Tab-separated table of C-alpha atoms in Angstrom:
chain	number	residue	atom	x	y	z
A	707	MET	CA	-58.107	39.915	-66.923
A	708	ARG	CA	-59.843	37.104	-68.772
A	709	LEU	CA	-63.522	37.607	-69.500
A	710	ASP	CA	-65.634	35.958	-66.820
A	711	PRO	CA	-69.443	36.120	-67.225
A	712	ALA	CA	-69.816	35.223	-63.549
A	713	SER	CA	-67.641	38.104	-62.288
A	714	PRO	CA	-69.671	40.846	-60.564
A	715	VAL	CA	-66.670	43.170	-60.770
A	716	GLN	CA	-66.486	42.848	-64.551
A	717	TRP	CA	-70.234	43.306	-64.915
A	718	THR	CA	-70.029	46.436	-62.737
A	719	ALA	CA	-67.316	47.872	-64.966
A	720	VAL	CA	-69.179	47.024	-68.176
A	721	LEU	CA	-72.491	48.494	-67.014
A	722	LEU	CA	-71.037	51.692	-65.559
A	723	ILE	CA	-68.693	52.349	-68.476
A	724	GLY	CA	-71.467	51.566	-70.966
A	725	ALA	CA	-73.985	53.887	-69.305
A	726	ALA	CA	-71.444	56.684	-68.876
A	727	GLY	CA	-70.281	56.257	-72.475
A	728	ILE	CA	-73.821	56.737	-73.738
A	729	LEU	CA	-74.227	59.879	-71.620
A	730	LEU	CA	-70.889	61.196	-72.838
A	731	LEU	CA	-71.836	60.722	-76.493
A	732	TYR	CA	-75.235	62.310	-75.873
A	733	ASN	CA	-73.544	65.397	-74.425
A	734	THR	CA	-70.630	65.743	-76.860
A	735	LEU	CA	-71.601	64.258	-80.226
A	736	PRO	CA	-73.961	67.055	-81.410
A	737	VAL	CA	-71.294	69.714	-80.850
A	738	ALA	CA	-68.598	67.527	-82.405
A	739	LEU	CA	-70.721	67.105	-85.559
A	740	ALA	CA	-71.496	70.821	-85.697
A	741	TYR	CA	-67.825	71.830	-85.288
A	742	PRO	CA	-65.780	68.985	-86.847
A	743	ARG	CA	-62.601	70.987	-87.412
A	744	ALA	CA	-62.515	72.366	-83.900
A	745	GLY	CA	-63.483	68.997	-82.431
A	746	THR	CA	-60.744	67.099	-84.260
A	747	THR	CA	-58.151	69.678	-83.262
A	748	ALA	CA	-59.243	69.548	-79.627
A	749	LEU	CA	-59.155	65.763	-79.525
A	750	VAL	CA	-55.680	65.607	-81.073
A	751	LEU	CA	-54.218	68.313	-78.852
A	752	PHE	CA	-55.580	67.020	-75.571
A	753	SER	CA	-54.649	63.452	-76.445
A	754	LEU	CA	-51.045	64.667	-76.200
A	755	PHE	CA	-51.529	64.412	-72.426
A	756	ALA	CA	-51.035	60.676	-72.789
A	757	ILE	CA	-47.505	60.936	-74.226
A	758	PRO	CA	-45.500	61.608	-71.030
A	759	PHE	CA	-47.358	58.876	-69.147
A	760	TRP	CA	-46.929	56.382	-71.984
A	761	TRP	CA	-43.237	57.261	-71.797
A	762	LEU	CA	-43.350	56.638	-68.019
A	763	ARG	CA	-44.900	53.225	-68.644
A	764	GLY	CA	-42.063	52.387	-71.008
A	765	ARG	CA	-39.464	53.490	-68.473
A	766	VAL	CA	-40.794	51.125	-65.793
A	767	ALA	CA	-42.143	48.362	-68.066
A	768	ASP	CA	-39.771	45.777	-66.600
A	769	ARG	CA	-41.373	46.291	-63.189
A	770	LEU	CA	-45.022	46.346	-64.289
A	771	ALA	CA	-47.156	43.251	-63.838
A	772	LEU	CA	-50.516	44.748	-64.840
A	773	PRO	CA	-51.555	43.802	-68.394
A	774	ALA	CA	-52.177	46.478	-70.992
A	775	GLY	CA	-55.900	45.665	-70.856
A	776	ALA	CA	-56.065	46.835	-67.243
A	777	LEU	CA	-54.491	50.166	-68.164
A	778	ALA	CA	-56.949	50.527	-71.062
A	779	ILE	CA	-59.902	49.956	-68.733
A	780	GLY	CA	-58.522	52.566	-66.341
A	781	LEU	CA	-58.186	55.035	-69.213
A	782	VAL	CA	-61.763	54.389	-70.390
A	783	TRP	CA	-63.116	54.644	-66.829
A	784	GLY	CA	-61.499	58.054	-66.427
A	785	ALA	CA	-62.822	59.213	-69.800
A	786	THR	CA	-66.412	58.078	-69.201
A	787	VAL	CA	-67.564	57.211	-65.684
A	788	ALA	CA	-65.280	59.637	-63.880
A	789	VAL	CA	-66.100	62.521	-66.221
A	790	MET	CA	-69.867	62.086	-66.226
A	791	THR	CA	-70.171	61.326	-62.499
A	792	SER	CA	-68.032	64.341	-61.683
A	793	LEU	CA	-70.127	66.534	-63.960
A	794	PHE	CA	-73.400	65.724	-62.211
A	795	GLY	CA	-71.874	65.291	-58.734
A	796	SER	CA	-70.068	68.629	-58.798
A	797	ARG	CA	-73.254	70.364	-59.969
A	798	ALA	CA	-75.168	68.783	-57.104
A	799	LEU	CA	-72.616	69.897	-54.497
A	800	HIS	CA	-72.513	73.355	-56.074
A	801	GLY	CA	-76.277	73.574	-55.611
A	802	LEU	CA	-76.011	72.531	-51.963
A	803	LEU	CA	-73.309	75.127	-51.304
A	804	ALA	CA	-75.343	77.809	-53.094
A	805	THR	CA	-78.359	76.975	-50.946
A	806	ALA	CA	-76.320	77.061	-47.753
A	807	TYR	CA	-74.021	80.041	-48.379
A	808	GLY	CA	-75.372	81.889	-51.410
A	809	PRO	CA	-74.742	81.679	-55.175
A	810	ALA	CA	-71.777	84.080	-55.200
A	811	TRP	CA	-69.941	82.167	-52.467
A	812	ALA	CA	-70.651	78.849	-54.153
A	813	GLU	CA	-69.411	80.146	-57.520
A	814	ARG	CA	-66.098	81.099	-55.945
A	815	TRP	CA	-65.536	78.127	-53.645
A	816	SER	CA	-67.313	75.205	-55.301
A	817	PRO	CA	-64.251	74.428	-57.480
A	818	VAL	CA	-62.219	74.236	-54.265
A	819	LEU	CA	-64.614	72.302	-52.028
A	820	ALA	CA	-66.799	70.260	-54.394
A	821	ALA	CA	-64.884	69.374	-57.546
A	822	PRO	CA	-61.766	67.886	-55.877
A	823	VAL	CA	-63.824	65.618	-53.615
A	824	VAL	CA	-66.111	64.278	-56.349
A	825	GLU	CA	-63.473	63.934	-59.057
A	826	GLU	CA	-60.772	62.295	-56.953
A	827	VAL	CA	-63.157	59.855	-55.254
A	828	VAL	CA	-64.643	58.705	-58.572
A	829	LYS	CA	-61.238	58.315	-60.221
A	830	ALA	CA	-60.009	56.390	-57.172
A	831	ALA	CA	-63.041	54.121	-57.453
A	832	GLY	CA	-61.943	53.282	-60.990
A	833	VAL	CA	-58.467	52.361	-59.786
A	834	VAL	CA	-59.944	50.123	-57.074
A	835	LEU	CA	-62.276	48.470	-59.584
A	836	VAL	CA	-59.459	47.668	-62.033
A	837	VAL	CA	-57.282	46.337	-59.203
A	838	ALA	CA	-60.173	44.079	-58.181
A	839	MET	CA	-60.575	42.894	-61.780
A	840	ALA	CA	-56.849	42.144	-62.051
A	841	TRP	CA	-56.550	40.773	-58.514
A	842	GLY	CA	-53.279	38.911	-58.153
A	843	ARG	CA	-51.681	40.762	-61.073
A	844	VAL	CA	-50.881	43.903	-59.065
A	845	ARG	CA	-47.324	43.350	-57.930
A	846	GLY	CA	-46.240	46.684	-56.509
A	847	VAL	CA	-46.665	50.423	-56.180
A	848	LEU	CA	-45.465	51.101	-59.734
A	849	ASP	CA	-48.469	49.188	-61.075
A	850	GLY	CA	-50.731	51.508	-59.129
A	851	ILE	CA	-48.903	54.654	-60.197
A	852	VAL	CA	-49.167	53.836	-63.900
A	853	LEU	CA	-52.780	52.639	-63.596
A	854	GLY	CA	-53.759	55.802	-61.733
A	855	ALA	CA	-51.976	57.960	-64.300
A	856	PHE	CA	-53.848	56.301	-67.170
A	857	CYS	CA	-57.179	56.776	-65.378
A	858	GLY	CA	-56.353	60.443	-64.816
A	859	VAL	CA	-55.233	60.886	-68.431
A	860	GLY	CA	-58.601	59.606	-69.648
A	861	PHE	CA	-60.358	62.159	-67.455
A	862	GLN	CA	-57.979	64.923	-68.501
A	863	ILE	CA	-58.408	64.347	-72.231
A	864	VAL	CA	-62.205	64.430	-72.144
A	865	GLU	CA	-62.387	67.335	-69.698
A	866	GLY	CA	-59.978	69.390	-71.808
A	867	TYR	CA	-61.905	68.499	-74.961
A	868	ALA	CA	-65.174	69.579	-73.314
A	869	PHE	CA	-63.744	72.935	-72.203
A	870	ALA	CA	-62.326	73.558	-75.673
A	871	MET	CA	-65.627	72.800	-77.413
A	872	SER	CA	-67.563	74.896	-74.918
A	873	SER	CA	-65.218	77.811	-75.657
A	874	THR	CA	-65.743	77.265	-79.399
A	875	VAL	CA	-69.520	77.422	-79.033
A	876	LEU	CA	-69.397	80.531	-76.824
A	877	ASN	CA	-66.983	82.224	-79.245
A	878	ARG	CA	-69.752	82.269	-81.915
A	879	ALA	CA	-67.190	82.429	-84.736
A	880	GLY	CA	-68.075	79.094	-86.302
A	881	ASP	CA	-65.881	76.049	-86.820
A	882	VAL	CA	-62.520	77.669	-86.013
A	883	VAL	CA	-59.561	76.366	-84.029
A	884	GLU	CA	-58.419	79.558	-82.272
A	885	PRO	CA	-60.591	79.037	-79.148
A	886	VAL	CA	-59.404	75.416	-78.958
A	887	ILE	CA	-55.753	76.438	-79.086
A	888	ALA	CA	-56.311	79.121	-76.444
A	889	VAL	CA	-57.901	76.602	-74.085
A	890	PHE	CA	-55.120	74.103	-74.766
A	891	ILE	CA	-52.458	76.668	-73.870
A	892	VAL	CA	-54.155	77.354	-70.537
A	893	ARG	CA	-55.335	73.852	-69.617
A	894	GLY	CA	-52.654	71.901	-71.465
A	895	VAL	CA	-49.372	73.794	-71.531
A	896	LEU	CA	-49.798	75.637	-68.229
A	897	ALA	CA	-51.947	73.184	-66.264
A	898	GLY	CA	-51.534	69.840	-67.991
A	899	LEU	CA	-48.479	68.488	-66.186
A	900	TRP	CA	-49.814	68.864	-62.654
A	901	SER	CA	-53.400	67.862	-63.082
A	902	HIS	CA	-55.616	64.778	-63.002
A	903	ALA	CA	-53.072	62.196	-64.185
A	904	VAL	CA	-50.590	63.196	-61.479
A	905	PHE	CA	-53.239	63.305	-58.755
A	906	THR	CA	-54.635	59.886	-59.605
A	907	ALA	CA	-51.141	58.419	-59.904
A	908	ILE	CA	-50.649	59.233	-56.199
A	909	VAL	CA	-53.962	57.596	-55.313
A	910	GLY	CA	-53.024	54.593	-57.450
A	911	ALA	CA	-49.812	54.207	-55.477
A	912	GLY	CA	-51.807	54.104	-52.249
A	913	VAL	CA	-54.332	51.599	-53.602
A	914	ALA	CA	-51.577	49.315	-54.916
A	915	PHE	CA	-49.734	49.557	-51.608
A	916	ALA	CA	-52.879	48.428	-49.787
A	917	ALA	CA	-53.603	45.675	-52.333
A	918	THR	CA	-50.131	44.171	-52.026
A	919	ARG	CA	-49.597	44.558	-48.258
A	920	ARG	CA	-53.169	43.776	-47.171
A	921	THR	CA	-52.845	45.183	-43.661
A	922	ALA	CA	-54.921	47.708	-41.732
A	923	ARG	CA	-52.019	50.156	-41.861
A	924	SER	CA	-51.732	49.859	-45.628
A	925	VAL	CA	-55.440	50.591	-46.020
A	926	TRP	CA	-54.969	53.788	-44.033
A	927	VAL	CA	-52.059	54.660	-46.322
A	928	ALA	CA	-54.444	54.404	-49.287
A	929	VAL	CA	-57.058	56.532	-47.518
A	930	GLY	CA	-54.372	59.063	-46.633
A	931	ALA	CA	-53.218	59.187	-50.261
A	932	LEU	CA	-56.769	59.981	-51.395
A	933	ALA	CA	-57.223	62.634	-48.684
A	934	GLY	CA	-53.875	64.198	-49.531
A	935	VAL	CA	-54.720	64.330	-53.238
A	936	ILE	CA	-58.046	66.011	-52.490
A	937	VAL	CA	-56.132	68.684	-50.554
A	938	LEU	CA	-53.612	69.108	-53.391
A	939	HIS	CA	-56.446	69.369	-55.920
A	940	ALA	CA	-58.265	71.910	-53.751
A	941	LEU	CA	-55.068	73.958	-53.506
A	942	TRP	CA	-54.687	73.780	-57.282
A	943	ASN	CA	-58.272	74.982	-57.841
A	944	SER	CA	-58.083	77.690	-55.187
A	945	PRO	CA	-57.771	81.386	-56.070
A	946	LEU	CA	-54.473	81.471	-54.159
A	947	LEU	CA	-51.719	83.093	-56.280
A	948	ARG	CA	-54.051	83.143	-59.295
A	949	ASP	CA	-53.172	86.782	-60.023
A	950	GLY	CA	-49.431	86.135	-59.624
A	951	LEU	CA	-49.291	88.733	-56.813
A	952	GLY	CA	-49.633	91.422	-59.462
A	953	LEU	CA	-46.306	90.525	-61.097
A	954	GLY	CA	-47.738	89.821	-64.531
A	955	ALA	CA	-47.304	86.692	-66.625
A	956	LEU	CA	-44.148	85.557	-64.817
A	957	GLY	CA	-45.920	85.899	-61.483
A	958	VAL	CA	-48.863	83.844	-62.721
A	959	LEU	CA	-46.485	81.153	-64.013
A	960	ALA	CA	-44.651	81.105	-60.675
A	961	GLY	CA	-47.969	80.753	-58.854
A	962	VAL	CA	-48.970	77.840	-61.100
A	963	MET	CA	-45.688	76.074	-60.378
A	964	LEU	CA	-45.871	76.671	-56.622
A	965	LYS	CA	-49.363	75.156	-56.488
A	966	GLY	CA	-48.786	72.311	-58.932
A	967	LEU	CA	-45.196	71.259	-58.354
A	968	PRO	CA	-45.757	69.443	-55.013
A	969	ALA	CA	-47.907	66.750	-56.678
A	970	VAL	CA	-45.346	66.248	-59.470
A	971	LEU	CA	-42.526	65.924	-56.942
A	972	ILE	CA	-44.518	63.369	-54.942
A	973	VAL	CA	-45.009	61.200	-58.043
A	974	TRP	CA	-41.331	61.588	-58.962
A	975	TRP	CA	-40.304	60.459	-55.467
A	976	LEU	CA	-42.769	57.551	-55.483
A	977	VAL	CA	-41.462	56.302	-58.827
A	978	ARG	CA	-37.839	56.491	-57.643
A	979	TRP	CA	-38.671	54.754	-54.365
A	980	ALA	CA	-40.661	52.006	-56.069
A	981	LYS	CA	-37.945	51.378	-58.677
A	982	ARG	CA	-35.451	50.813	-55.850
A	983	ALA	CA	-37.810	48.715	-53.728
A	984	GLU	CA	-39.412	46.537	-56.422
A	985	ALA	CA	-37.446	43.992	-58.407
A	986	PRO	CA	-38.060	43.458	-62.134
A	987	VAL	CA	-40.981	41.193	-62.991
A	988	GLU	CA	-40.015	37.678	-63.978
A	989	ARG	CA	-41.769	36.895	-67.243
A	990	GLU	CA	-42.244	33.484	-68.763
A	991	PRO	CA	-39.972	32.906	-71.778
A	992	GLU	CA	-41.746	32.895	-75.121
A	993	ALA	CA	-42.200	29.521	-76.774
A	994	ILE	CA	-40.036	28.893	-79.811
């Protein structure tokens, strides 16, 4: 992870993150300045997404070889490149679907067919890029799980912030926090646990598996992890069980859990398997 002016991988990361960061500021800063109270509240609330995954990092710290800088780059990639690429990419695919099948059909099915593909591929690209930057430091699947989770958390924080600020603007009530809290309850409390961080953690496990095994089979495992996550994300975005089968709030909550719990259980199983299969990292003793 040392700075290397001759590294094309590092230059790629710097240029893409820099360009995406500028676009992100261009799209969010005016609203943030116009609604400072709502913006601060949104940023604080959605940053809470990072807490459970920081806790996860602490729980498996003795088995992690990736430096903190690699996790930070993954977080920033998710918050900038992944968000902005997904924004424009999803719009482009939505337009193609609208042209092919009609605007109404595209409005209903674009979140299922377009968003999962674009978002998961771009987040996975960030995981691959960081693994390439820290080549030789990835020791096992746990490294990939935590790296993927941090990349997903970055995406999740900015996406949640953007939805909250958009709701504030559309509410037309000025710089108030009620729309932000409402969005946080829906996208944070109800949907936060089984969202981007969990999806990308699964992809990260596949990428780390391929990076450490370096066989054709392991590469297919990584591809399968990405394909499986796209399916899980599409299921999550689908209208299936969205009305809770007419059973009210409890039915809606049950539907959310049925659609989101599989991804959480997969990450739970991967962490348990990796903790059994991977020995603690041997660290050099500190000089006295």
